[in-house]
Short mmCIF file of C-alpha atoms in Angstrom, two decimals:
data_model
loop_
_atom_site.label_atom_id
_atom_site.label_comp_id
_atom_site.label_asym_id
_atom_site.label_seq_id
_atom_site.Cartn_x
_atom_site.Cartn_y
_atom_site.Cartn_z
CA UNK A 1 -134.07 -85.93 30.83
CA UNK A 2 -137.08 -83.66 31.27
CA UNK A 3 -138.93 -82.93 34.49
CA UNK A 4 -141.48 -80.15 34.22
CA UNK A 5 -141.44 -77.22 36.59
CA UNK A 6 -144.97 -78.34 37.52
CA UNK A 7 -143.71 -81.80 38.43
CA UNK A 8 -141.32 -80.16 40.87
CA UNK A 9 -143.84 -77.63 42.22
CA UNK A 10 -147.15 -79.40 42.90
CA UNK A 11 -150.00 -77.75 44.77
CA UNK A 12 -151.29 -80.09 47.46
CA UNK A 13 -151.75 -80.55 51.19
CA UNK A 14 -149.54 -81.21 54.19
CA UNK A 15 -147.87 -82.60 56.08
CA UNK A 16 -145.83 -84.76 53.66
CA UNK A 17 -145.53 -85.09 49.91
CA UNK A 18 -144.28 -88.69 50.09
CA UNK A 19 -146.37 -89.80 53.08
CA UNK A 20 -149.57 -87.81 52.51
CA UNK A 21 -149.87 -86.69 48.90
CA UNK A 22 -148.28 -89.90 47.57
CA UNK A 23 -150.65 -92.35 49.31
CA UNK A 24 -153.67 -90.24 48.38
CA UNK A 25 -152.60 -90.23 44.72
CA UNK A 26 -151.83 -93.96 44.81
CA UNK A 27 -155.31 -94.69 46.12
CA UNK A 28 -156.71 -92.69 43.23
CA UNK A 29 -154.61 -94.65 40.76
CA UNK A 30 -155.93 -97.89 42.20
CA UNK A 31 -159.52 -96.72 41.78
CA UNK A 32 -158.80 -95.83 38.15
CA UNK A 33 -157.23 -99.24 37.57
CA UNK A 34 -160.15 -100.98 39.27
CA UNK A 35 -162.65 -99.24 36.99
CA UNK A 36 -160.76 -98.93 33.72
CA UNK A 37 -157.69 -101.18 33.83
CA UNK A 38 -157.13 -104.15 31.55
CA UNK A 39 -157.04 -106.81 34.26
CA UNK A 40 -158.63 -110.29 34.02
CA UNK A 41 -162.26 -110.23 35.14
CA UNK A 42 -164.33 -113.32 35.74
CA UNK A 43 -167.79 -112.96 34.22
CA UNK A 44 -169.70 -112.81 37.49
CA UNK A 45 -166.95 -111.25 39.64
CA UNK A 46 -167.81 -107.87 41.13
CA UNK A 47 -165.48 -105.87 43.40
CA UNK A 48 -167.22 -105.45 46.74
CA UNK A 49 -164.47 -104.53 49.17
CA UNK A 50 -161.08 -102.81 49.22
CA UNK A 51 -158.13 -103.29 51.56
CA UNK A 52 -154.84 -101.41 51.80
CA UNK A 53 -151.53 -101.77 53.58
CA UNK A 54 -148.63 -99.37 54.10
CA UNK A 55 -145.07 -100.65 54.39
CA UNK A 56 -141.57 -99.48 55.33
CA UNK A 57 -141.23 -95.80 56.16
CA UNK A 58 -144.92 -95.25 55.37
CA UNK A 59 -145.84 -97.72 58.10
CA UNK A 60 -143.35 -96.45 60.68
CA UNK A 61 -144.40 -92.80 60.48
CA UNK A 62 -147.75 -93.12 58.76
CA UNK A 63 -149.88 -91.94 61.66
CA UNK A 64 -147.74 -88.86 62.28
CA UNK A 65 -147.70 -87.98 58.59
CA UNK A 66 -151.42 -88.61 58.11
CA UNK A 67 -150.78 -91.45 55.65
CA UNK A 68 -153.75 -93.44 56.92
CA UNK A 69 -156.04 -90.47 56.50
CA UNK A 70 -154.60 -89.79 53.03
CA UNK A 71 -155.41 -93.33 51.87
CA UNK A 72 -158.98 -93.02 53.15
CA UNK A 73 -159.41 -89.69 51.35
CA UNK A 74 -157.87 -91.06 48.15
CA UNK A 75 -160.22 -94.05 48.17
CA UNK A 76 -163.08 -91.62 48.67
CA UNK A 77 -162.12 -90.00 45.36
CA UNK A 78 -160.24 -86.97 46.68
CA UNK A 79 -156.92 -85.75 45.26
CA UNK A 80 -154.18 -83.62 46.87
CA UNK A 81 -154.60 -80.61 44.61
CA UNK A 82 -158.35 -80.14 44.95
CA UNK A 83 -159.34 -81.58 48.33
CA UNK A 84 -160.79 -78.99 50.72
CA UNK A 85 -158.64 -79.09 53.88
CA UNK A 86 -161.67 -78.07 55.96
CA UNK A 87 -163.70 -81.05 54.69
CA UNK A 88 -161.07 -83.77 55.08
CA UNK A 89 -161.89 -84.72 58.67
CA UNK A 90 -165.67 -84.98 58.10
CA UNK A 91 -165.07 -87.23 55.06
CA UNK A 92 -162.74 -89.51 57.03
CA UNK A 93 -165.06 -89.68 60.04
CA UNK A 94 -168.04 -90.64 57.89
CA UNK A 95 -166.09 -93.53 56.34
CA UNK A 96 -164.89 -94.69 59.76
CA UNK A 97 -168.50 -94.71 60.97
CA UNK A 98 -170.10 -96.41 57.96
CA UNK A 99 -167.28 -98.75 56.91
CA UNK A 100 -168.01 -97.85 53.31
CA UNK A 101 -166.56 -95.70 50.52
CA UNK A 102 -168.47 -94.30 47.57
CA UNK A 103 -165.94 -92.77 45.15
CA UNK A 104 -167.43 -90.92 42.16
CA UNK A 105 -168.02 -93.23 39.19
CA UNK A 106 -167.84 -96.38 41.32
CA UNK A 107 -170.28 -98.52 43.25
CA UNK A 108 -170.03 -98.48 47.02
CA UNK A 109 -167.24 -100.64 48.44
CA UNK A 110 -166.80 -101.99 51.93
CA UNK A 111 -163.80 -100.33 53.54
CA UNK A 112 -163.41 -100.41 57.31
CA UNK A 113 -160.29 -98.38 58.12
CA UNK A 114 -159.73 -100.04 61.49
CA UNK A 115 -159.66 -103.48 59.83
CA UNK A 116 -158.91 -102.95 56.15
CA UNK A 117 -156.06 -100.43 56.42
CA UNK A 118 -152.89 -101.95 57.91
CA UNK A 119 -149.62 -100.21 58.79
CA UNK A 120 -147.23 -103.13 58.34
CA UNK A 121 -143.79 -102.40 59.82
CA UNK A 122 -142.66 -106.02 59.46
CA UNK A 123 -142.99 -106.59 55.71
CA UNK A 124 -141.08 -104.18 53.47
CA UNK A 125 -142.02 -104.16 49.80
CA UNK A 126 -138.86 -104.66 47.71
CA UNK A 127 -137.82 -101.69 45.61
CA UNK A 128 -138.38 -98.61 47.76
CA UNK A 129 -138.89 -97.72 51.45
CA UNK A 130 -142.28 -96.11 50.75
CA UNK A 131 -144.38 -99.03 49.55
CA UNK A 132 -148.13 -99.60 49.66
CA UNK A 133 -150.51 -102.32 48.49
CA UNK A 134 -154.16 -102.13 47.48
CA UNK A 135 -156.48 -105.09 46.95
CA UNK A 136 -160.01 -105.46 45.61
CA UNK A 137 -162.10 -108.42 46.81
CA UNK A 138 -165.42 -109.87 45.73
CA UNK A 139 -168.34 -110.46 48.07
CA UNK A 140 -166.89 -113.81 49.16
CA UNK A 141 -163.51 -112.30 50.01
CA UNK A 142 -161.75 -113.65 46.93
CA UNK A 143 -158.92 -111.50 45.56
CA UNK A 144 -159.77 -109.86 42.23
CA UNK A 145 -157.05 -107.23 41.83
CA UNK A 146 -153.81 -106.43 43.68
CA UNK A 147 -151.56 -103.49 42.93
CA UNK A 148 -148.36 -102.22 44.56
CA UNK A 149 -147.29 -98.57 44.38
CA UNK A 150 -144.30 -96.65 45.68
CA UNK A 151 -144.23 -93.02 46.79
CA UNK A 152 -140.79 -91.90 45.64
CA UNK A 153 -140.73 -88.34 46.99
CA UNK A 154 -142.21 -84.98 46.04
CA UNK A 155 -145.68 -86.50 45.55
CA UNK A 156 -144.48 -88.77 42.73
CA UNK A 157 -146.10 -92.23 42.68
CA UNK A 158 -145.04 -95.18 40.53
CA UNK A 159 -146.29 -98.74 40.16
CA UNK A 160 -144.09 -101.78 40.70
CA UNK A 161 -143.43 -102.06 36.95
CA UNK A 162 -142.78 -98.33 36.58
CA UNK A 163 -140.25 -98.39 39.42
CA UNK A 164 -138.39 -101.27 37.77
CA UNK A 165 -138.39 -99.41 34.46
CA UNK A 166 -136.98 -96.28 36.13
CA UNK A 167 -134.12 -98.27 37.61
CA UNK A 168 -133.35 -100.31 34.50
CA UNK A 169 -133.85 -97.76 31.72
CA UNK A 170 -130.88 -95.75 30.43
CA UNK A 171 -131.04 -91.98 30.38
CA UNK A 172 -133.37 -90.97 27.57
CA UNK A 173 -132.92 -87.63 25.88
CA UNK A 174 -136.35 -86.05 25.67
CA UNK A 175 -137.58 -84.13 22.66
CA UNK A 176 -136.79 -80.69 24.06
CA UNK A 177 -134.31 -78.07 22.84
CA UNK A 178 -132.02 -78.31 25.88
CA UNK A 179 -132.13 -81.89 27.25
CA UNK A 180 -129.51 -81.52 30.00
CA UNK A 181 -129.37 -84.49 32.40
CA UNK A 182 -126.74 -83.06 34.72
CA UNK A 183 -125.12 -79.76 35.64
CA UNK A 184 -122.14 -80.22 33.32
CA UNK A 185 -124.44 -80.58 30.31
CA UNK A 186 -126.53 -77.65 31.52
CA UNK A 187 -123.48 -75.37 31.68
CA UNK A 188 -122.18 -76.56 28.32
CA UNK A 189 -125.53 -75.84 26.67
CA UNK A 190 -125.69 -72.43 28.34
CA UNK A 191 -122.23 -71.52 27.01
CA UNK A 192 -123.03 -72.68 23.48
CA UNK A 193 -126.45 -71.02 23.35
CA UNK A 194 -125.73 -67.86 25.33
CA UNK A 195 -128.99 -68.50 27.21
CA UNK A 196 -129.63 -68.39 30.92
CA UNK A 197 -130.70 -71.53 32.77
CA UNK A 198 -134.19 -70.07 33.14
CA UNK A 199 -134.40 -69.37 29.41
CA UNK A 200 -133.37 -72.94 28.55
CA UNK A 201 -135.87 -74.33 31.02
CA UNK A 202 -138.58 -72.07 29.57
CA UNK A 203 -137.81 -73.28 26.04
CA UNK A 204 -138.12 -76.88 27.21
CA UNK A 205 -141.48 -76.20 28.88
CA UNK A 206 -142.85 -74.37 25.83
CA UNK A 207 -142.50 -77.52 23.74
CA UNK A 208 -145.53 -78.78 25.68
CA UNK A 209 -147.52 -75.68 26.60
CA UNK A 210 -147.87 -72.14 25.32
CA UNK A 211 -145.90 -69.27 26.81
CA UNK A 212 -149.12 -67.73 28.08
CA UNK A 213 -150.19 -70.89 29.90
CA UNK A 214 -146.70 -71.40 31.30
CA UNK A 215 -146.73 -67.91 32.76
CA UNK A 216 -150.25 -68.33 34.14
CA UNK A 217 -149.35 -71.62 35.77
CA UNK A 218 -146.15 -70.15 37.25
CA UNK A 219 -148.29 -67.34 38.66
CA UNK A 220 -150.59 -69.94 40.19
CA UNK A 221 -147.67 -71.73 41.86
CA UNK A 222 -146.31 -68.49 43.31
CA UNK A 223 -149.79 -67.40 44.43
CA UNK A 224 -150.19 -70.70 46.31
CA UNK A 225 -146.72 -70.39 47.87
CA UNK A 226 -147.24 -66.77 48.89
CA UNK A 227 -150.74 -67.51 50.14
CA UNK A 228 -149.33 -70.24 52.35
CA UNK A 229 -146.86 -67.74 53.83
CA UNK A 230 -149.66 -65.25 54.46
CA UNK A 231 -151.91 -67.78 56.17
CA UNK A 232 -149.04 -69.04 58.30
CA UNK A 233 -148.37 -65.50 59.50
CA UNK A 234 -151.91 -65.13 60.84
CA UNK A 235 -152.52 -68.48 62.55
CA UNK A 236 -151.95 -69.17 66.22
CA UNK A 237 -152.36 -72.03 68.64
CA UNK A 238 -151.05 -75.56 68.88
CA UNK A 239 -150.15 -77.86 65.99
CA UNK A 240 -151.92 -81.23 65.82
CA UNK A 241 -150.26 -84.51 66.68
CA UNK A 242 -149.56 -84.59 70.40
CA UNK A 243 -146.16 -82.88 70.62
CA UNK A 244 -147.89 -79.70 71.81
CA UNK A 245 -145.78 -77.58 69.46
CA UNK A 246 -147.05 -74.01 69.40
CA UNK A 247 -147.08 -71.95 66.25
CA UNK A 248 -144.51 -69.14 66.46
CA UNK A 249 -144.75 -67.38 63.10
CA UNK A 250 -147.61 -65.04 64.01
CA UNK A 251 -145.94 -63.67 67.15
CA UNK A 252 -142.57 -63.36 65.41
CA UNK A 253 -144.22 -61.53 62.51
CA UNK A 254 -145.84 -59.05 64.87
CA UNK A 255 -142.50 -58.47 66.60
CA UNK A 256 -140.57 -57.92 63.36
CA UNK A 257 -143.31 -55.72 61.89
CA UNK A 258 -143.25 -53.48 64.94
CA UNK A 259 -139.48 -53.10 64.70
CA UNK A 260 -139.89 -52.32 60.99
CA UNK A 261 -142.46 -49.60 61.75
CA UNK A 262 -140.08 -48.05 64.29
CA UNK A 263 -137.23 -48.11 61.73
CA UNK A 264 -135.06 -50.06 64.16
CA UNK A 265 -131.80 -51.16 62.57
CA UNK A 266 -130.94 -54.79 63.30
CA UNK A 267 -128.10 -56.48 61.39
CA UNK A 268 -129.77 -59.86 61.90
CA UNK A 269 -133.20 -58.85 60.64
CA UNK A 270 -132.61 -60.45 57.22
CA UNK A 271 -132.15 -63.84 58.83
CA UNK A 272 -135.18 -63.24 61.02
CA UNK A 273 -137.46 -62.49 58.07
CA UNK A 274 -136.17 -65.51 56.14
CA UNK A 275 -136.74 -67.75 59.15
CA UNK A 276 -140.19 -66.27 59.71
CA UNK A 277 -141.39 -66.92 56.16
CA UNK A 278 -140.07 -70.50 56.18
CA UNK A 279 -141.59 -71.28 59.56
CA UNK A 280 -144.94 -69.85 58.48
CA UNK A 281 -145.09 -72.28 55.55
CA UNK A 282 -143.97 -75.30 57.52
CA UNK A 283 -146.35 -74.62 60.37
CA UNK A 284 -149.13 -74.59 57.78
CA UNK A 285 -147.76 -77.82 56.33
CA UNK A 286 -147.67 -79.45 59.77
CA UNK A 287 -151.31 -78.45 60.24
CA UNK A 288 -152.30 -80.18 56.97
CA UNK A 289 -152.90 -76.95 55.09
CA UNK A 290 -152.51 -76.07 51.40
CA UNK A 291 -148.83 -76.07 50.40
CA UNK A 292 -146.64 -76.51 47.33
CA UNK A 293 -144.04 -79.27 47.09
CA UNK A 294 -140.73 -77.45 46.77
CA UNK A 295 -139.51 -80.07 46.01
CA UNK A 296 -141.26 -81.88 48.92
CA UNK A 297 -143.67 -80.90 51.66
CA UNK A 298 -141.12 -81.45 54.41
CA UNK A 299 -138.93 -78.86 52.69
CA UNK A 300 -141.79 -76.69 51.42
CA UNK A 301 -140.75 -73.55 53.32
CA UNK A 302 -137.28 -72.91 51.91
CA UNK A 303 -138.07 -71.76 48.36
CA UNK A 304 -141.16 -69.65 49.24
CA UNK A 305 -139.16 -68.03 52.04
CA UNK A 306 -136.25 -67.03 49.83
CA UNK A 307 -138.50 -65.87 47.00
CA UNK A 308 -140.78 -63.93 49.36
CA UNK A 309 -137.71 -62.31 50.91
CA UNK A 310 -136.43 -61.34 47.46
CA UNK A 311 -139.73 -59.83 46.30
CA UNK A 312 -140.20 -57.94 49.56
CA UNK A 313 -136.71 -56.58 50.15
CA UNK A 314 -134.76 -56.57 46.88
CA UNK A 315 -135.38 -53.93 44.18
CA UNK A 316 -136.76 -54.82 40.76
CA UNK A 317 -138.19 -58.22 41.68
CA UNK A 318 -141.39 -58.31 39.64
CA UNK A 319 -143.32 -61.03 37.86
CA UNK A 320 -140.54 -61.90 35.40
CA UNK A 321 -138.05 -62.35 38.24
CA UNK A 322 -140.44 -64.69 40.06
CA UNK A 323 -140.81 -66.79 36.91
CA UNK A 324 -137.04 -66.92 36.34
CA UNK A 325 -136.49 -67.92 39.98
CA UNK A 326 -138.97 -70.81 39.74
CA UNK A 327 -137.68 -72.00 36.36
CA UNK A 328 -134.07 -71.94 37.53
CA UNK A 329 -134.93 -73.71 40.78
CA UNK A 330 -136.90 -76.35 38.88
CA UNK A 331 -133.98 -76.96 36.51
CA UNK A 332 -131.72 -77.71 39.49
CA UNK A 333 -134.47 -79.77 41.13
CA UNK A 334 -134.77 -81.94 38.03
CA UNK A 335 -131.04 -82.65 38.05
CA UNK A 336 -131.15 -83.51 41.76
CA UNK A 337 -134.06 -85.90 41.36
CA UNK A 338 -132.67 -87.52 38.22
CA UNK A 339 -129.18 -88.17 39.60
CA UNK A 340 -129.94 -88.78 43.28
CA UNK A 341 -133.31 -88.34 45.01
CA UNK A 342 -135.46 -85.77 46.78
CA UNK A 343 -136.99 -88.41 49.05
CA UNK A 344 -136.28 -88.33 52.78
CA UNK A 345 -136.94 -92.08 52.91
CA UNK A 346 -134.09 -92.60 50.41
CA UNK A 347 -131.63 -89.78 51.18
CA UNK A 348 -132.50 -88.46 54.62
CA UNK A 349 -133.13 -84.75 55.00
CA UNK A 350 -130.15 -83.86 52.80
CA UNK A 351 -132.42 -84.96 49.94
CA UNK A 352 -135.28 -82.73 51.08
CA UNK A 353 -134.10 -79.53 52.78
CA UNK A 354 -130.67 -79.88 51.14
CA UNK A 355 -132.24 -80.03 47.69
CA UNK A 356 -134.63 -77.18 48.48
CA UNK A 357 -131.78 -74.98 49.70
CA UNK A 358 -129.76 -75.78 46.58
CA UNK A 359 -132.69 -74.91 44.33
CA UNK A 360 -133.44 -71.69 46.22
CA UNK A 361 -129.80 -70.60 46.10
CA UNK A 362 -129.74 -71.13 42.34
CA UNK A 363 -132.97 -69.19 41.83
CA UNK A 364 -131.85 -66.26 43.97
CA UNK A 365 -128.45 -66.11 42.30
CA UNK A 366 -130.09 -66.12 38.86
CA UNK A 367 -132.50 -63.24 39.50
CA UNK A 368 -129.67 -61.16 40.95
CA UNK A 369 -127.79 -61.35 37.66
CA UNK A 370 -125.68 -64.45 38.24
CA UNK A 371 -124.13 -66.22 35.28
CA UNK A 372 -124.97 -69.90 34.72
CA UNK A 373 -121.59 -70.75 36.28
CA UNK A 374 -122.40 -68.68 39.36
CA UNK A 375 -125.86 -70.23 39.59
CA UNK A 376 -124.36 -73.73 39.50
CA UNK A 377 -121.86 -72.65 42.16
CA UNK A 378 -124.65 -71.32 44.41
CA UNK A 379 -126.56 -74.58 44.10
CA UNK A 380 -123.45 -76.58 44.97
CA UNK A 381 -122.54 -74.48 48.02
CA UNK A 382 -126.02 -74.82 49.50
CA UNK A 383 -126.20 -78.58 48.90
CA UNK A 384 -122.67 -79.27 50.12
CA UNK A 385 -123.45 -77.92 53.56
CA UNK A 386 -126.47 -80.18 53.98
CA UNK A 387 -124.63 -83.41 53.13
CA UNK A 388 -125.24 -86.15 55.69
CA UNK A 389 -128.33 -84.52 57.21
CA UNK A 390 -130.63 -87.17 58.64
CA UNK A 391 -134.43 -87.32 58.61
CA UNK A 392 -135.46 -88.13 62.19
CA UNK A 393 -138.84 -86.49 62.88
CA UNK A 394 -139.89 -86.68 66.51
CA UNK A 395 -143.11 -88.63 66.85
CA UNK A 396 -143.18 -89.17 63.09
CA UNK A 397 -144.52 -85.61 62.76
CA UNK A 398 -143.23 -82.99 60.34
CA UNK A 399 -142.61 -80.54 63.19
CA UNK A 400 -139.39 -81.18 65.16
CA UNK A 401 -136.83 -80.54 63.73
CA UNK A 402 -138.49 -79.94 60.36
CA UNK A 403 -139.98 -76.47 60.90
CA UNK A 404 -136.77 -74.82 62.12
CA UNK A 405 -134.70 -76.85 59.65
CA UNK A 406 -136.50 -75.10 56.79
CA UNK A 407 -135.57 -71.74 58.32
CA UNK A 408 -131.90 -72.71 58.36
CA UNK A 409 -132.15 -74.06 54.81
CA UNK A 410 -133.43 -70.66 53.66
CA UNK A 411 -130.61 -68.81 55.43
CA UNK A 412 -128.04 -71.16 53.89
CA UNK A 413 -129.55 -70.61 50.44
CA UNK A 414 -129.19 -66.83 50.68
CA UNK A 415 -125.63 -67.18 52.00
CA UNK A 416 -124.74 -69.56 49.17
CA UNK A 417 -126.14 -67.21 46.53
CA UNK A 418 -124.26 -64.26 48.02
CA UNK A 419 -120.97 -66.16 48.08
CA UNK A 420 -121.43 -67.34 44.49
CA UNK A 421 -122.25 -63.87 43.22
CA UNK A 422 -119.01 -62.56 44.71
CA UNK A 423 -117.00 -65.14 42.77
CA UNK A 424 -116.54 -65.85 39.09
CA UNK A 425 -118.21 -69.28 39.03
CA UNK A 426 -114.93 -71.19 39.21
CA UNK A 427 -114.93 -73.53 42.20
CA UNK A 428 -113.41 -76.78 43.44
CA UNK A 429 -116.47 -79.02 43.82
CA UNK A 430 -118.80 -79.35 40.81
CA UNK A 431 -122.52 -79.60 41.54
CA UNK A 432 -122.60 -83.00 39.87
CA UNK A 433 -119.94 -84.29 42.27
CA UNK A 434 -121.91 -82.94 45.21
CA UNK A 435 -125.11 -84.61 43.99
CA UNK A 436 -123.30 -87.92 43.54
CA UNK A 437 -121.92 -87.55 47.06
CA UNK A 438 -125.45 -87.04 48.35
CA UNK A 439 -126.59 -90.16 46.53
CA UNK A 440 -123.77 -92.27 47.95
CA UNK A 441 -124.28 -90.84 51.44
CA UNK A 442 -127.99 -91.58 51.28
CA UNK A 443 -127.36 -95.15 50.19
CA UNK A 444 -124.88 -95.63 53.05
CA UNK A 445 -127.12 -93.99 55.66
CA UNK A 446 -128.81 -96.31 58.15
CA UNK A 447 -132.53 -96.79 57.53
CA UNK A 448 -133.25 -95.57 61.05
CA UNK A 449 -132.17 -92.08 59.97
CA UNK A 450 -134.34 -92.01 56.84
CA UNK A 451 -137.86 -90.95 57.83
CA UNK A 452 -138.62 -93.98 60.01
CA UNK A 453 -138.33 -92.16 63.37
CA UNK A 454 -136.22 -95.07 64.60
CA UNK A 455 -133.10 -93.04 65.41
CA UNK A 456 -131.65 -89.60 66.10
CA UNK A 457 -133.86 -86.96 67.69
CA UNK A 458 -136.86 -89.21 67.24
CA UNK A 459 -135.62 -91.58 69.95
CA UNK A 460 -133.71 -89.11 72.11
CA UNK A 461 -136.57 -86.64 72.53
CA UNK A 462 -139.66 -87.85 74.39
CA UNK A 463 -142.74 -87.54 72.19
CA UNK A 464 -145.52 -86.75 74.66
#
């Protein structure tokens, strides 16, 4: 089982990896298939129009997550990594006005968002809660091509056939030096090799890319994460979406910075800084800004917060420590995704913020000198105390309770790492058992608590 660190940490846009980045990427895949795919083409048939529909969780909270806008942008040829956040609205408005898309390398297609993009809450697509369908029609309205995709969390998109293959295929050991598929295998390989988790993960990555490129790309991920923190600390005003949620990070940053300049001693300041950094990222995410999936957008603030805290307040945290943190976190993230899920639509928020907190705890423990056993313990402690957490965003927006929830996930991660470092790595609940518990809990959880905004806070708080 191999999941690259750059599969876990993807640079993209907010507010949701599964509901924004996923649909945008799926639309791009459909365009590629339409132009280059090996599908039956009648001699005179020419695609003239495109339609799309979102289903399940994507339909229920699509407006709040910007899923409709993401599909429009994807069909216009944009992708999550490169799209200019400042140009997204003008692109969408032009398509709404003209009823036409002109993606690069394609002819113009008719696409009227008000008519041709449907949020279908009545017809789930079997296989996954985040389903979407794209169709290409000829000038007479005859169907030429239909494709179904699923957004399975963290920006990952699979076709109908790929989803079936994922569910049916046995675990395949990839051609890497340390092909651990679970935490038990990871610890066994660490003991036998004498390597850290970060070193094993690095060796696996370097099968595919050079050490120099790996380090450059890790730098790019951290630069994007840290840049998101910095931007979030300077922005003010109200977040979009109608809940009238005001940004708080800027004012809190000014308050904490003033106390810092006055050398005021506050025993709770560590928690305050962690919360500040996490909130800064998730306010940016809620505004549709540039973020990094970590492992999802809804949980994008936890890992940058903990890593920013470490580099700012702990001694000796240079470039190598940042790389080891990200590699260790990605190793845990791969195990979580492989054996359960990081998708809020599948697991609830235990799969998003819980996974992020687990990954951050592991990374922090590792760069503070933790053994592989202590790192595994830190990851387990953080995940265990998120078990059962629902995903119930008010108004379908990634704002309440998501922004503050990331702050608490960061605090839990630091607490978990601290507890693990004070032990010897021996503990009662293995990480694998905790992950399996999360999987079972997610499967048992009612759909209304899994990113549909049909239960919990979403129905008990008035969305004005």
